[in-house]
Coordinates of C-alpha atoms in Angstrom, one line a residue:
M18 CA -75.9 87.1 -1.2
E19 CA -79.3 87.4 0.4
K20 CA -80.9 84.5 2.2
M21 CA -81.9 81.6 -0.1
N22 CA -84.5 79.3 1.5
I23 CA -84.2 75.9 -0.2
V24 CA -87.1 73.6 0.5
F25 CA -86.7 69.9 -0.2
L26 CA -89.9 67.8 -0.3
L27 CA -89.6 64.5 1.6
F28 CA -91.9 61.5 1.2
P29 CA -91.6 57.8 2.1
N30 CA -89.5 55.7 -0.1
L31 CA -87.8 58.5 -2.0
T32 CA -84.4 57.7 -3.6
Q33 CA -81.9 59.1 -1.2
L34 CA -79.3 60.2 -3.8
D35 CA -82.0 62.2 -5.6
F36 CA -82.1 64.2 -2.4
T37 CA -78.6 63.9 -0.8
G38 CA -76.7 64.7 -4.1
P39 CA -78.4 68.1 -4.6
L40 CA -78.5 68.8 -0.9
Q41 CA -74.7 68.4 -0.6
V42 CA -74.2 70.9 -3.4
L43 CA -77.0 73.4 -2.8
S44 CA -76.4 73.7 1.0
R45 CA -73.1 75.5 0.0
L46 CA -74.9 78.3 -1.7
P47 CA -74.2 81.6 -0.1
G48 CA -77.0 82.5 2.3
A49 CA -78.5 79.0 2.0
Q50 CA -81.1 78.0 4.6
V51 CA -82.4 74.5 4.0
S52 CA -85.8 73.2 5.0
L53 CA -86.8 69.5 4.8
A54 CA -90.5 69.4 4.5
A55 CA -92.6 66.3 5.1
K56 CA -96.3 65.6 5.8
T57 CA -95.4 64.9 9.5
M58 CA -92.4 65.3 11.6
E59 CA -91.8 61.5 11.8
P60 CA -88.6 60.2 10.3
V61 CA -88.9 59.5 6.5
P62 CA -87.7 56.2 5.2
T63 CA -85.7 56.2 1.9
D64 CA -85.0 53.4 -0.6
A65 CA -81.5 52.7 0.9
V66 CA -81.7 52.1 4.7
L67 CA -81.1 55.8 5.5
T68 CA -84.0 57.6 7.2
L69 CA -84.4 61.4 7.0
N70 CA -85.5 63.8 9.8
P71 CA -87.8 66.6 8.5
T72 CA -87.1 70.1 9.8
H73 CA -90.7 71.2 9.1
D74 CA -94.1 69.7 8.4
F75 CA -96.2 71.2 5.6
Q76 CA -97.9 73.7 7.8
S77 CA -94.8 75.1 9.4
C78 CA -92.5 75.2 6.4
P79 CA -91.4 78.6 5.3
G80 CA -91.9 79.7 1.7
A81 CA -89.3 78.5 -0.7
D82 CA -87.0 80.6 -2.9
L83 CA -86.0 77.3 -4.4
L84 CA -88.3 74.2 -4.3
C85 CA -86.7 70.9 -5.0
V86 CA -88.6 67.6 -5.4
P87 CA -86.7 64.3 -5.5
G88 CA -88.0 61.1 -7.0
G89 CA -88.1 57.5 -6.1
F90 CA -90.6 54.6 -6.0
G91 CA -92.6 56.5 -3.3
I92 CA -93.9 59.0 -5.9
D93 CA -96.7 56.6 -6.7
D94 CA -98.3 57.4 -3.3
A95 CA -96.9 61.0 -3.0
M96 CA -98.4 62.2 -6.3
Q97 CA -101.8 60.9 -5.2
D98 CA -101.7 62.5 -1.8
E99 CA -103.8 65.7 -1.8
E100 CA -101.8 67.3 1.1
T101 CA -98.5 66.7 -0.7
I102 CA -99.7 68.1 -4.0
A103 CA -101.3 71.1 -2.3
F104 CA -98.1 71.8 -0.5
V105 CA -96.1 71.7 -3.7
R106 CA -98.5 74.0 -5.5
R107 CA -98.4 76.4 -2.6
Q108 CA -94.6 76.5 -2.4
A109 CA -94.2 76.8 -6.2
E110 CA -96.4 79.9 -6.3
G111 CA -93.8 82.1 -4.5
A112 CA -90.6 80.3 -5.5
R113 CA -88.0 81.9 -7.7
Y114 CA -87.0 78.4 -8.9
V115 CA -89.0 75.2 -9.1
S116 CA -87.1 72.0 -9.6
S117 CA -87.1 68.2 -9.6
V118 CA -84.7 65.3 -9.8
C119 CA -85.5 62.0 -11.5
T120 CA -89.1 61.0 -11.2
G121 CA -89.8 63.9 -8.9
A122 CA -90.9 65.6 -12.1
F123 CA -94.2 63.7 -11.9
I124 CA -95.0 65.2 -8.5
L125 CA -94.6 68.6 -10.2
G126 CA -96.7 67.3 -13.1
A127 CA -99.4 66.1 -10.8
A128 CA -99.5 69.6 -9.4
G129 CA -100.0 71.0 -12.9
L130 CA -96.6 72.7 -13.0
L131 CA -95.2 71.1 -16.1
Q132 CA -97.9 72.1 -18.6
G133 CA -96.3 73.3 -21.8
K134 CA -92.8 73.0 -20.2
K135 CA -89.7 71.3 -21.4
A136 CA -88.5 68.7 -18.9
T137 CA -86.5 65.6 -18.2
T138 CA -86.6 62.6 -15.9
H139 CA -85.2 59.1 -15.5
W140 CA -84.9 57.4 -18.9
A141 CA -87.3 54.6 -18.0
Y142 CA -90.1 57.1 -17.4
H143 CA -89.2 59.7 -20.0
D144 CA -92.1 59.3 -22.4
E145 CA -94.6 59.5 -19.6
L146 CA -93.8 63.2 -19.2
K147 CA -96.2 63.8 -22.1
R148 CA -99.1 62.7 -19.8
V149 CA -98.5 65.6 -17.5
G150 CA -98.3 68.1 -20.4
A151 CA -94.6 68.4 -20.6
E152 CA -92.3 68.3 -23.6
P153 CA -89.7 65.5 -22.9
V154 CA -86.1 66.5 -23.6
K155 CA -83.4 63.9 -23.5
A156 CA -80.8 65.7 -21.4
R157 CA -79.1 65.4 -18.1
V158 CA -80.5 68.9 -17.0
V159 CA -83.2 70.9 -18.7
R160 CA -84.2 74.5 -18.0
D161 CA -87.4 76.1 -19.0
G162 CA -87.8 79.6 -17.5
N163 CA -87.6 79.2 -13.7
L164 CA -88.2 75.4 -14.0
F165 CA -85.1 73.1 -13.7
T166 CA -85.4 69.4 -14.0
G167 CA -82.7 66.8 -13.7
G168 CA -82.5 63.3 -15.2
G169 CA -82.2 60.1 -13.2
V170 CA -80.6 59.9 -9.7
T171 CA -76.9 60.9 -10.2
A172 CA -78.0 63.7 -12.7
G173 CA -79.1 65.5 -9.5
I174 CA -75.5 66.5 -8.9
D175 CA -75.1 68.1 -12.3
F176 CA -78.6 69.6 -11.9
A177 CA -77.5 71.2 -8.6
F178 CA -74.4 72.7 -10.0
T179 CA -76.4 74.1 -12.9
L180 CA -78.7 75.8 -10.4
M181 CA -75.8 77.0 -8.3
A182 CA -74.2 78.7 -11.4
E183 CA -77.5 80.4 -12.2
I184 CA -78.0 81.7 -8.6
A185 CA -74.4 82.4 -7.4
G186 CA -72.4 82.6 -10.7
E187 CA -70.2 80.1 -12.5
E188 CA -67.1 81.0 -10.5
H189 CA -68.7 80.1 -7.2
A190 CA -70.1 76.9 -8.8
R191 CA -66.6 75.9 -10.0
A192 CA -65.1 76.6 -6.6
I193 CA -67.7 74.3 -4.9
Q194 CA -67.1 71.7 -7.5
L195 CA -63.4 71.7 -6.7
G196 CA -64.2 71.7 -2.9
L197 CA -66.4 68.6 -3.4
E198 CA -63.8 67.1 -5.8
Y199 CA -66.6 66.4 -8.3
D200 CA -64.7 65.0 -11.2
P201 CA -66.7 61.9 -12.3
A202 CA -64.8 59.2 -14.2
P203 CA -67.0 56.1 -14.1
P204 CA -65.4 52.8 -14.8
F205 CA -68.0 52.0 -17.4
D206 CA -69.6 54.1 -20.1
A207 CA -73.0 52.6 -19.8
G208 CA -75.0 55.2 -17.8
V209 CA -77.7 56.0 -20.5
P210 CA -79.6 53.7 -22.8
D211 CA -77.7 54.9 -25.9
K212 CA -74.4 53.8 -24.4
A213 CA -75.4 50.6 -22.7
S214 CA -74.9 47.2 -24.4
P215 CA -78.1 45.6 -25.8
G216 CA -78.0 42.9 -23.2
V217 CA -77.6 45.3 -20.3
L218 CA -80.3 47.6 -21.7
E219 CA -82.8 44.7 -22.1
S220 CA -82.1 43.4 -18.6
Q221 CA -82.9 46.9 -17.2
R222 CA -86.0 47.3 -19.3
E223 CA -87.2 44.0 -18.0
R224 CA -86.4 45.0 -14.4
Y225 CA -88.3 48.3 -14.7
A226 CA -91.3 46.9 -16.6
P227 CA -93.5 46.0 -13.6
R228 CA -92.4 49.1 -11.8
V229 CA -93.3 51.4 -14.7
A230 CA -96.6 49.6 -15.1
A231 CA -97.5 50.3 -11.5
F232 CA -96.3 53.9 -11.9
R233 CA -98.5 54.4 -15.0
E234 CA -101.6 53.2 -13.0
A235 CA -100.7 55.5 -10.1
L236 CA -100.1 58.5 -12.4
G237 CA -103.5 57.9 -14.0
C238 CA -105.2 58.0 -10.6
A239 CA -103.2 61.2 -9.6
L240 CA -104.3 63.0 -12.8
K241 CA -107.9 62.1 -12.2
Q242 CA -107.7 63.7 -8.8
S243 CA -106.0 66.9 -10.1

């Protein structure tokens, strides 16, 4: 296959698995060349101790064939940052595929890239997709044209295999799945609201409530700037 330049957006306090899950899969695409783009070349902190070293800043990053935007609590600041949003718009213009994982969808939304598009995100933020002009779809992976969005965190792995099958064919995706021994068998069937017990669901809604409230305020500010 021809070269595939995959650009991941990095920003402080992103959820590392939103990034590292898709990275592990997509870096095995034939011809993959991965660029990790951040506002500066300083190490980028994540939500789980790990720090990430950018390969490029926004000015030096090559154009993306595939743009991938992870999520995380850091989206509150990222989607209000003019340089970040300008970079995303610029990269999306020439990309064959534009994509996000989890709440990274709202960075795409703040850049005006979800208008009239079907999309998904983390369950706690799902209804907020309407505020960026998207049509929320409750699914682990959603495709609308060249736009691919993944649900919360671990959905990024399924999302990456969906993209791999689209780009390199299902047979190659199956081979990489075997190589990574991706055969999920969680000990509990409680990974989405419809499957969680009422007590577990309520505890998580309470945990996310202040976080979602802060996000809504940040999203309002981001949309005023756009």
